[in-house]
Amino acid sequence: MRRDWLLAVVAFALGIALTAGVQERAAARTLFVFYEQRDKAGGADANVDIHLQRLTETGQTGWAGHADPALVATAKDFETAPAACEDGAGGAIVAYEYRFASGQDAGDKDIVAQRVDASGKALWNNGDSPVPVASSKGTERHPVVVSDGRGGAIVVYEWLGEKKDVDLMAQRLDGQGRPLWREGKQSVAVAASPATERRAVAVPDGQGGVIVVFEWEGENGDMDVMAQHISASGEVLWNEGKRATDIAATDNPERRPCAISDGAGGVIVAFEFEYAAGEHKGDVDIMAQRLSGDGKLLWSGAKDVCTAKGLERRPVAVSDGMGGAIVACEYEPTEGENAGDIDVMAQRLNAQGEMMWNQGDRSATVSSGKSQERAPRALATSDGGAIFVFEVEARTGEEAGNVNVMAQRLSATGAMMWNQGDRSAAVCTSKWQETGPIVLPDGADGAIVVLTMVGPKGEFEGDEDVDATRLAADGTLSWNEGKKPVDIAAGEALERNPCAVIVAN
């Protein structure tokens, strides 16, 4: 009897501990949103800073003791284009463009970085200044940031040199802000041919390094998709470091790549493919290819993803959880009564590159209303499907020209799950222009969506704010009783160009 009583007490105590642990983990899951803030006065020459706001899973903003945003970069120069990753310790590392406003370096643009802790406090250089990532006499721009999985970050960026050639470079920072590659004296060249390399997409390799996928444009205007692998020590791995690996390099333009991990050390890459000649000239399809961790093409030729008659553009991809990918894109017919309309479509590829939805005959519909549905973003769900968030612009009526943000969820079989498939779920549908959605997981098979709001005609015309809302797994809005989004930044200045990262303490 005593033994049973003791076991019951232990079980009860363990239950409390486990419940408390779950609650603690849930409470600790927060979102960091970095954004630009520009003074309205001064126009294009107005100072631009970078601020940070914290958002909890329940839609509460602010920090312990105050609700004001944290100040990340507030120099008299121009700080723009933030990109961030978590630091593994409850904070984040953010890299951004730094353009000198005056002095002998006026107009020069570098890449710098700063680390903030869980309270929003800037850590590097005592918070007084960022650490330089790249600061040559050329122009460094468009940073892309991924975690190295060891408390630091890898920053990939474009470098525009004196010859006006664009190359891709990368540097790794440790948790103290020290550059690790090339003894910290220079960045690693990811791709530095006489051609133009741009639109980098970075995928961590799980071992402290990164696979970088990018668009390559030659002097004749041809565009290909290529990739290179950089190790944790900064070694350029593929093709003995002499050149990148071709993912798609035909005589037709291949461009706008997106990439995800294949879960086995490699990547799956989707991209636009435009026919340059023949009966399909001008037609644009979405294709895909898979690379192993050592740079070998795993599929025999690029695989079809979306290949209807018309223009398929702007692919995005997420993992299907089984070694394959779900890819979404815009689709614009060029013929017939629907010519000029834009819809969002999607297709699922298995690990062998085979199309799974609709027996591969056609893509699955995400949204196909009479409005312009465009710029999809995607988030994987635990059932092998995905949530898609996209812009919707009304074409006719009183709302013509107004842009809202909507969403839809597809199951692992490609079936629409929200509103019985009759219509998309509303994310944000005010009279403001809602644009540029960012979608992140909420930890419960729903999504947190961060977006930019542009004021309509009238009192708020030209104003720009950053807002957020949360979609539950069933497509309902859970913050502010679903009536309005949460203000991340809604002051008198222009708040724009957000980036967001989930931070788990």
PDB file of N, CA and C in Angstrom, residues 194-276:
ATOM      1  N   PRO A 194      34.184  35.841 -64.009  1.00  0.00           N
ATOM      2  CA  PRO A 194      33.937  37.134 -64.679  1.00  0.00           C
ATOM      3  C   PRO A 194      32.462  37.407 -64.930  1.00  0.00           C
ATOM      4  N   ALA A 195      31.620  36.383 -64.774  1.00  0.00           N
ATOM      5  CA  ALA A 195      30.184  36.554 -64.958  1.00  0.00           C
ATOM      6  C   ALA A 195      29.563  37.174 -63.700  1.00  0.00           C
ATOM      7  N   THR A 196      28.238  37.323 -63.709  1.00  0.00           N
ATOM      8  CA  THR A 196      27.516  37.875 -62.572  1.00  0.00           C
ATOM      9  C   THR A 196      26.890  36.748 -61.757  1.00  0.00           C
ATOM     10  N   GLU A 197      27.221  36.677 -60.484  1.00  0.00           N
ATOM     11  CA  GLU A 197      26.620  35.714 -59.562  1.00  0.00           C
ATOM     12  C   GLU A 197      25.763  36.484 -58.550  1.00  0.00           C
ATOM     13  N   ARG A 198      24.526  36.071 -58.372  1.00  0.00           N
ATOM     14  CA  ARG A 198      23.603  36.852 -57.542  1.00  0.00           C
ATOM     15  C   ARG A 198      22.479  35.953 -57.020  1.00  0.00           C
ATOM     16  N   ARG A 199      21.558  36.586 -56.255  1.00  0.00           N
ATOM     17  CA  ARG A 199      20.377  35.906 -55.706  1.00  0.00           C
ATOM     18  C   ARG A 199      20.766  34.649 -54.943  1.00  0.00           C
ATOM     19  N   ALA A 200      21.649  34.812 -53.985  1.00  0.00           N
ATOM     20  CA  ALA A 200      22.117  33.674 -53.200  1.00  0.00           C
ATOM     21  C   ALA A 200      21.028  33.134 -52.283  1.00  0.00           C
ATOM     22  N   VAL A 201      20.990  31.808 -52.184  1.00  0.00           N
ATOM     23  CA  VAL A 201      20.152  31.102 -51.217  1.00  0.00           C
ATOM     24  C   VAL A 201      21.087  30.202 -50.419  1.00  0.00           C
ATOM     25  N   ALA A 202      21.049  30.301 -49.101  1.00  0.00           N
ATOM     26  CA  ALA A 202      21.979  29.553 -48.262  1.00  0.00           C
ATOM     27  C   ALA A 202      21.246  28.490 -47.465  1.00  0.00           C
ATOM     28  N   VAL A 203      21.783  27.263 -47.464  1.00  0.00           N
ATOM     29  CA  VAL A 203      21.207  26.144 -46.719  1.00  0.00           C
ATOM     30  C   VAL A 203      22.293  25.566 -45.819  1.00  0.00           C
ATOM     31  N   PRO A 204      22.122  25.589 -44.492  1.00  0.00           N
ATOM     32  CA  PRO A 204      23.127  24.994 -43.610  1.00  0.00           C
ATOM     33  C   PRO A 204      23.337  23.518 -43.927  1.00  0.00           C
ATOM     34  N   ASP A 205      24.595  23.062 -43.829  1.00  0.00           N
ATOM     35  CA  ASP A 205      24.862  21.657 -44.142  1.00  0.00           C
ATOM     36  C   ASP A 205      24.780  20.754 -42.911  1.00  0.00           C
ATOM     37  N   GLY A 206      24.467  21.348 -41.743  1.00  0.00           N
ATOM     38  CA  GLY A 206      24.337  20.562 -40.524  1.00  0.00           C
ATOM     39  C   GLY A 206      25.647  20.251 -39.854  1.00  0.00           C
ATOM     40  N   GLN A 207      26.767  20.692 -40.439  1.00  0.00           N
ATOM     41  CA  GLN A 207      28.088  20.432 -39.885  1.00  0.00           C
ATOM     42  C   GLN A 207      28.894  21.717 -39.729  1.00  0.00           C
ATOM     43  N   GLY A 208      28.202  22.833 -39.634  1.00  0.00           N
ATOM     44  CA  GLY A 208      28.886  24.115 -39.448  1.00  0.00           C
ATOM     45  C   GLY A 208      29.206  24.837 -40.736  1.00  0.00           C
ATOM     46  N   GLY A 209      28.881  24.221 -41.874  1.00  0.00           N
ATOM     47  CA  GLY A 209      29.133  24.841 -43.171  1.00  0.00           C
ATOM     48  C   GLY A 209      27.838  25.219 -43.857  1.00  0.00           C
ATOM     49  N   VAL A 210      27.922  25.485 -45.158  1.00  0.00           N
ATOM     50  CA  VAL A 210      26.751  25.961 -45.881  1.00  0.00           C
ATOM     51  C   VAL A 210      26.824  25.567 -47.348  1.00  0.00           C
ATOM     52  N   ILE A 211      25.679  25.263 -47.937  1.00  0.00           N
ATOM     53  CA  ILE A 211      25.556  25.090 -49.385  1.00  0.00           C
ATOM     54  C   ILE A 211      24.871  26.341 -49.918  1.00  0.00           C
ATOM     55  N   VAL A 212      25.508  26.989 -50.888  1.00  0.00           N
ATOM     56  CA  VAL A 212      24.987  28.230 -51.463  1.00  0.00           C
ATOM     57  C   VAL A 212      24.535  27.964 -52.891  1.00  0.00           C
ATOM     58  N   VAL A 213      23.270  28.243 -53.170  1.00  0.00           N
ATOM     59  CA  VAL A 213      22.696  28.120 -54.509  1.00  0.00           C
ATOM     60  C   VAL A 213      22.474  29.523 -55.050  1.00  0.00           C
ATOM     61  N   PHE A 214      22.733  29.734 -56.344  1.00  0.00           N
ATOM     62  CA  PHE A 214      22.655  31.094 -56.865  1.00  0.00           C
ATOM     63  C   PHE A 214      22.382  31.114 -58.359  1.00  0.00           C
ATOM     64  N   GLU A 215      22.079  32.305 -58.829  1.00  0.00           N
ATOM     65  CA  GLU A 215      21.849  32.567 -60.255  1.00  0.00           C
ATOM     66  C   GLU A 215      23.136  33.094 -60.877  1.00  0.00           C
ATOM     67  N   TRP A 216      23.474  32.575 -62.035  1.00  0.00           N
ATOM     68  CA  TRP A 216      24.692  32.967 -62.772  1.00  0.00           C
ATOM     69  C   TRP A 216      24.287  33.537 -64.117  1.00  0.00           C
ATOM     70  N   GLU A 217      24.802  34.716 -64.448  1.00  0.00           N
ATOM     71  CA  GLU A 217      24.501  35.317 -65.743  1.00  0.00           C
ATOM     72  C   GLU A 217      25.788  35.626 -66.486  1.00  0.00           C
ATOM     73  N   GLY A 218      25.907  35.054 -67.700  1.00  0.00           N
ATOM     74  CA  GLY A 218      27.079  35.285 -68.508  1.00  0.00           C
ATOM     75  C   GLY A 218      27.009  36.576 -69.300  1.00  0.00           C
ATOM     76  N   GLU A 219      28.079  36.895 -70.009  1.00  0.00           N
ATOM     77  CA  GLU A 219      28.142  38.139 -70.775  1.00  0.00           C
ATOM     78  C   GLU A 219      27.109  38.184 -71.891  1.00  0.00           C
ATOM     79  N   ASN A 220      26.697  37.005 -72.376  1.00  0.00           N
ATOM     80  CA  ASN A 220      25.707  36.966 -73.455  1.00  0.00           C
ATOM     81  C   ASN A 220      24.273  37.017 -72.937  1.00  0.00           C
ATOM     82  N   GLY A 221      24.104  37.159 -71.627  1.00  0.00           N
ATOM     83  CA  GLY A 221      22.770  37.245 -71.052  1.00  0.00           C
ATOM     84  C   GLY A 221      22.153  35.924 -70.649  1.00  0.00           C
ATOM     85  N   ASP A 222      22.837  34.818 -70.962  1.00  0.00           N
ATOM     86  CA  ASP A 222      22.314  33.520 -70.550  1.00  0.00           C
ATOM     87  C   ASP A 222      22.358  33.407 -69.029  1.00  0.00           C
ATOM     88  N   MET A 223      21.380  32.747 -68.442  1.00  0.00           N
ATOM     89  CA  MET A 223      21.321  32.575 -66.994  1.00  0.00           C
ATOM     90  C   MET A 223      21.233  31.096 -66.642  1.00  0.00           C
ATOM     91  N   ASP A 224      22.043  30.680 -65.691  1.00  0.00           N
ATOM     92  CA  ASP A 224      22.057  29.318 -65.191  1.00  0.00           C
ATOM     93  C   ASP A 224      21.883  29.329 -63.680  1.00  0.00           C
ATOM     94  N   VAL A 225      21.664  28.134 -63.122  1.00  0.00           N
ATOM     95  CA  VAL A 225      21.600  27.973 -61.670  1.00  0.00           C
ATOM     96  C   VAL A 225      22.746  27.079 -61.237  1.00  0.00           C
ATOM     97  N   MET A 226      23.501  27.541 -60.228  1.00  0.00           N
ATOM     98  CA  MET A 226      24.702  26.842 -59.795  1.00  0.00           C
ATOM     99  C   MET A 226      24.719  26.754 -58.272  1.00  0.00           C
ATOM    100  N   ALA A 227      25.698  26.005 -57.738  1.00  0.00           N
ATOM    101  CA  ALA A 227      25.810  25.855 -56.288  1.00  0.00           C
ATOM    102  C   ALA A 227      27.247  25.556 -55.899  1.00  0.00           C
ATOM    103  N   GLN A 228      27.569  25.893 -54.645  1.00  0.00           N
ATOM    104  CA  GLN A 228      28.882  25.587 -54.084  1.00  0.00           C
ATOM    105  C   GLN A 228      28.710  25.264 -52.609  1.00  0.00           C
ATOM    106  N   HIS A 229      29.630  24.444 -52.090  1.00  0.00           N
ATOM    107  CA  HIS A 229      29.579  24.000 -50.697  1.00  0.00           C
ATOM    108  C   HIS A 229      30.814  24.518 -49.970  1.00  0.00           C
ATOM    109  N   ILE A 230      30.581  25.236 -48.849  1.00  0.00           N
ATOM    110  CA  ILE A 230      31.673  25.745 -48.032  1.00  0.00           C
ATOM    111  C   ILE A 230      31.650  25.001 -46.703  1.00  0.00           C
ATOM    112  N   SER A 231      32.790  24.449 -46.298  1.00  0.00           N
ATOM    113  CA  SER A 231      32.852  23.685 -45.054  1.00  0.00           C
ATOM    114  C   SER A 231      32.875  24.611 -43.845  1.00  0.00           C
ATOM    115  N   ALA A 232      32.803  24.023 -42.660  1.00  0.00           N
ATOM    116  CA  ALA A 232      32.831  24.808 -41.422  1.00  0.00           C
ATOM    117  C   ALA A 232      34.136  25.580 -41.265  1.00  0.00           C
ATOM    118  N   SER A 233      35.201  25.071 -41.870  1.00  0.00           N
ATOM    119  CA  SER A 233      36.508  25.747 -41.780  1.00  0.00           C
ATOM    120  C   SER A 233      36.731  26.749 -42.902  1.00  0.00           C
ATOM    121  N   GLY A 234      35.748  26.897 -43.793  1.00  0.00           N
ATOM    122  CA  GLY A 234      35.876  27.853 -44.886  1.00  0.00           C
ATOM    123  C   GLY A 234      36.486  27.289 -46.149  1.00  0.00           C
ATOM    124  N   GLU A 235      36.582  25.963 -46.242  1.00  0.00           N
ATOM    125  CA  GLU A 235      37.137  25.336 -47.449  1.00  0.00           C
ATOM    126  C   GLU A 235      36.049  25.240 -48.525  1.00  0.00           C
ATOM    127  N   VAL A 236      36.388  25.625 -49.749  1.00  0.00           N
ATOM    128  CA  VAL A 236      35.470  25.515 -50.875  1.00  0.00           C
ATOM    129  C   VAL A 236      35.574  24.086 -51.409  1.00  0.00           C
ATOM    130  N   LEU A 237      34.510  23.304 -51.287  1.00  0.00           N
ATOM    131  CA  LEU A 237      34.611  21.858 -51.419  1.00  0.00           C
ATOM    132  C   LEU A 237      34.414  21.322 -52.829  1.00  0.00           C
ATOM    133  N   TRP A 238      33.458  21.830 -53.575  1.00  0.00           N
ATOM    134  CA  TRP A 238      33.117  21.184 -54.838  1.00  0.00           C
ATOM    135  C   TRP A 238      34.044  21.621 -55.953  1.00  0.00           C
ATOM    136  N   ASN A 239      34.379  20.653 -56.817  1.00  0.00           N
ATOM    137  CA  ASN A 239      35.245  20.894 -57.978  1.00  0.00           C
ATOM    138  C   ASN A 239      36.576  21.497 -57.561  1.00  0.00           C
ATOM    139  N   GLU A 240      37.097  21.009 -56.427  1.00  0.00           N
ATOM    140  CA  GLU A 240      38.378  21.464 -55.877  1.00  0.00           C
ATOM    141  C   GLU A 240      38.421  22.973 -55.663  1.00  0.00           C
ATOM    142  N   GLY A 241      37.234  23.549 -55.491  1.00  0.00           N
ATOM    143  CA  GLY A 241      37.157  24.977 -55.229  1.00  0.00           C
ATOM    144  C   GLY A 241      37.377  25.854 -56.443  1.00  0.00           C
ATOM    145  N   LYS A 242      37.536  25.242 -57.616  1.00  0.00           N
ATOM    146  CA  LYS A 242      37.856  26.026 -58.824  1.00  0.00           C
ATOM    147  C   LYS A 242      36.606  26.609 -59.479  1.00  0.00           C
ATOM    148  N   ARG A 243      35.490  25.951 -59.307  1.00  0.00           N
ATOM    149  CA  ARG A 243      34.260  26.446 -59.926  1.00  0.00           C
ATOM    150  C   ARG A 243      33.063  25.842 -59.202  1.00  0.00           C
ATOM    151  N   ALA A 244      31.936  26.459 -59.360  1.00  0.00           N
ATOM    152  CA  ALA A 244      30.704  25.940 -58.770  1.00  0.00           C
ATOM    153  C   ALA A 244      30.166  24.779 -59.596  1.00  0.00           C
ATOM    154  N   THR A 245      29.211  24.080 -59.034  1.00  0.00           N
ATOM    155  CA  THR A 245      28.565  22.951 -59.713  1.00  0.00           C
ATOM    156  C   THR A 245      27.320  23.433 -60.453  1.00  0.00           C
ATOM    157  N   ASP A 246      27.178  23.004 -61.704  1.00  0.00           N
ATOM    158  CA  ASP A 246      25.998  23.347 -62.490  1.00  0.00           C
ATOM    159  C   ASP A 246      24.788  22.546 -62.009  1.00  0.00           C
ATOM    160  N   ILE A 247      23.730  23.246 -61.686  1.00  0.00           N
ATOM    161  CA  ILE A 247      22.459  22.586 -61.391  1.00  0.00           C
ATOM    162  C   ILE A 247      21.599  22.554 -62.640  1.00  0.00           C
ATOM    163  N   ALA A 248      21.566  23.671 -63.347  1.00  0.00           N
ATOM    164  CA  ALA A 248      20.830  23.773 -64.604  1.00  0.00           C
ATOM    165  C   ALA A 248      21.591  24.743 -65.489  1.00  0.00           C
ATOM    166  N   ALA A 249      22.122  24.245 -66.607  1.00  0.00           N
ATOM    167  CA  ALA A 249      23.000  25.068 -67.446  1.00  0.00           C
ATOM    168  C   ALA A 249      22.773  24.792 -68.925  1.00  0.00           C
ATOM    169  N   THR A 250      21.519  24.911 -69.369  1.00  0.00           N
ATOM    170  CA  THR A 250      21.211  24.741 -70.782  1.00  0.00           C
ATOM    171  C   THR A 250      21.338  26.079 -71.503  1.00  0.00           C
ATOM    172  N   ASP A 251      20.975  26.079 -72.774  1.00  0.00           N
ATOM    173  CA  ASP A 251      20.966  27.328 -73.544  1.00  0.00           C
ATOM    174  C   ASP A 251      19.751  28.194 -73.216  1.00  0.00           C
ATOM    175  N   ASN A 252      18.857  27.679 -72.406  1.00  0.00           N
ATOM    176  CA  ASN A 252      17.680  28.429 -71.986  1.00  0.00           C
ATOM    177  C   ASN A 252      17.961  29.131 -70.654  1.00  0.00           C
ATOM    178  N   PRO A 253      17.308  30.242 -70.376  1.00  0.00           N
ATOM    179  CA  PRO A 253      17.515  30.919 -69.092  1.00  0.00           C
ATOM    180  C   PRO A 253      16.936  30.112 -67.924  1.00  0.00           C
ATOM    181  N   GLU A 254      17.785  29.828 -66.947  1.00  0.00           N
ATOM    182  CA  GLU A 254      17.353  29.248 -65.669  1.00  0.00           C
ATOM    183  C   GLU A 254      17.656  30.271 -64.577  1.00  0.00           C
ATOM    184  N   ARG A 255      16.696  30.557 -63.721  1.00  0.00           N
ATOM    185  CA  ARG A 255      16.872  31.688 -62.802  1.00  0.00           C
ATOM    186  C   ARG A 255      15.990  31.529 -61.564  1.00  0.00           C
ATOM    187  N   ARG A 256      16.121  32.514 -60.653  1.00  0.00           N
ATOM    188  CA  ARG A 256      15.343  32.607 -59.409  1.00  0.00           C
ATOM    189  C   ARG A 256      15.299  31.298 -58.624  1.00  0.00           C
ATOM    190  N   PRO A 257      16.439  30.789 -58.195  1.00  0.00           N
ATOM    191  CA  PRO A 257      16.412  29.520 -57.464  1.00  0.00           C
ATOM    192  C   PRO A 257      15.898  29.682 -56.039  1.00  0.00           C
ATOM    193  N   CYS A 258      15.280  28.624 -55.539  1.00  0.00           N
ATOM    194  CA  CYS A 258      15.022  28.463 -54.108  1.00  0.00           C
ATOM    195  C   CYS A 258      15.565  27.086 -53.743  1.00  0.00           C
ATOM    196  N   ALA A 259      15.907  26.891 -52.483  1.00  0.00           N
ATOM    197  CA  ALA A 259      16.549  25.633 -52.102  1.00  0.00           C
ATOM    198  C   ALA A 259      16.179  25.252 -50.677  1.00  0.00           C
ATOM    199  N   ILE A 260      16.087  23.949 -50.427  1.00  0.00           N
ATOM    200  CA  ILE A 260      15.855  23.422 -49.087  1.00  0.00           C
ATOM    201  C   ILE A 260      16.777  22.227 -48.866  1.00  0.00           C
ATOM    202  N   SER A 261      17.009  21.878 -47.614  1.00  0.00           N
ATOM    203  CA  SER A 261      17.762  20.670 -47.298  1.00  0.00           C
ATOM    204  C   SER A 261      16.954  19.439 -47.693  1.00  0.00           C
ATOM    205  N   ASP A 262      17.640  18.421 -48.187  1.00  0.00           N
ATOM    206  CA  ASP A 262      16.947  17.169 -48.510  1.00  0.00           C
ATOM    207  C   ASP A 262      16.944  16.203 -47.335  1.00  0.00           C
ATOM    208  N   GLY A 263      17.503  16.647 -46.184  1.00  0.00           N
ATOM    209  CA  GLY A 263      17.537  15.811 -44.991  1.00  0.00           C
ATOM    210  C   GLY A 263      18.635  14.776 -45.001  1.00  0.00           C
ATOM    211  N   ALA A 264      19.462  14.756 -46.050  1.00  0.00           N
ATOM    212  CA  ALA A 264      20.528  13.760 -46.162  1.00  0.00           C
ATOM    213  C   ALA A 264      21.865  14.422 -46.513  1.00  0.00           C
ATOM    214  N   GLY A 265      22.010  15.697 -46.168  1.00  0.00           N
ATOM    215  CA  GLY A 265      23.266  16.398 -46.427  1.00  0.00           C
ATOM    216  C   GLY A 265      23.308  17.141 -47.740  1.00  0.00           C
ATOM    217  N   GLY A 266      22.271  17.000 -48.562  1.00  0.00           N
ATOM    218  CA  GLY A 266      22.216  17.692 -49.842  1.00  0.00           C
ATOM    219  C   GLY A 266      21.095  18.705 -49.886  1.00  0.00           C
ATOM    220  N   VAL A 267      20.733  19.132 -51.089  1.00  0.00           N
ATOM    221  CA  VAL A 267      19.682  20.130 -51.258  1.00  0.00           C
ATOM    222  C   VAL A 267      18.779  19.762 -52.427  1.00  0.00           C
ATOM    223  N   ILE A 268      17.535  20.221 -52.352  1.00  0.00           N
ATOM    224  CA  ILE A 268      16.618  20.199 -53.482  1.00  0.00           C
ATOM    225  C   ILE A 268      16.419  21.642 -53.919  1.00  0.00           C
ATOM    226  N   VAL A 269      16.610  21.889 -55.211  1.00  0.00           N
ATOM    227  CA  VAL A 269      16.577  23.247 -55.758  1.00  0.00           C
ATOM    228  C   VAL A 269      15.470  23.339 -56.803  1.00  0.00           C
ATOM    229  N   ALA A 270      14.609  24.337 -56.677  1.00  0.00           N
ATOM    230  CA  ALA A 270      13.595  24.629 -57.695  1.00  0.00           C
ATOM    231  C   ALA A 270      13.928  25.974 -58.332  1.00  0.00           C
ATOM    232  N   PHE A 271      13.554  26.149 -59.608  1.00  0.00           N
ATOM    233  CA  PHE A 271      13.943  27.359 -60.330  1.00  0.00           C
ATOM    234  C   PHE A 271      13.042  27.571 -61.532  1.00  0.00           C
ATOM    235  N   GLU A 272      13.068  28.797 -62.051  1.00  0.00           N
ATOM    236  CA  GLU A 272      12.354  29.116 -63.286  1.00  0.00           C
ATOM    237  C   GLU A 272      13.164  28.628 -64.491  1.00  0.00           C
ATOM    238  N   PHE A 273      12.451  28.137 -65.501  1.00  0.00           N
ATOM    239  CA  PHE A 273      13.062  27.693 -66.759  1.00  0.00           C
ATOM    240  C   PHE A 273      12.274  28.330 -67.899  1.00  0.00           C
ATOM    241  N   GLU A 274      12.920  29.189 -68.682  1.00  0.00           N
ATOM    242  CA  GLU A 274      12.253  29.860 -69.799  1.00  0.00           C
ATOM    243  C   GLU A 274      12.751  29.311 -71.133  1.00  0.00           C
ATOM    244  N   TYR A 275      11.821  28.959 -72.006  1.00  0.00           N
ATOM    245  CA  TYR A 275      12.200  28.477 -73.333  1.00  0.00           C
ATOM    246  C   TYR A 275      12.677  29.666 -74.180  1.00  0.00           C
ATOM    247  N   ALA A 276      13.900  29.555 -74.693  1.00  0.00           N
ATOM    248  CA  ALA A 276      14.482  30.652 -75.463  1.00  0.00           C
ATOM    249  C   ALA A 276      14.137  30.586 -76.943  1.00  0.00           C
TER     250      ALA A 276
END
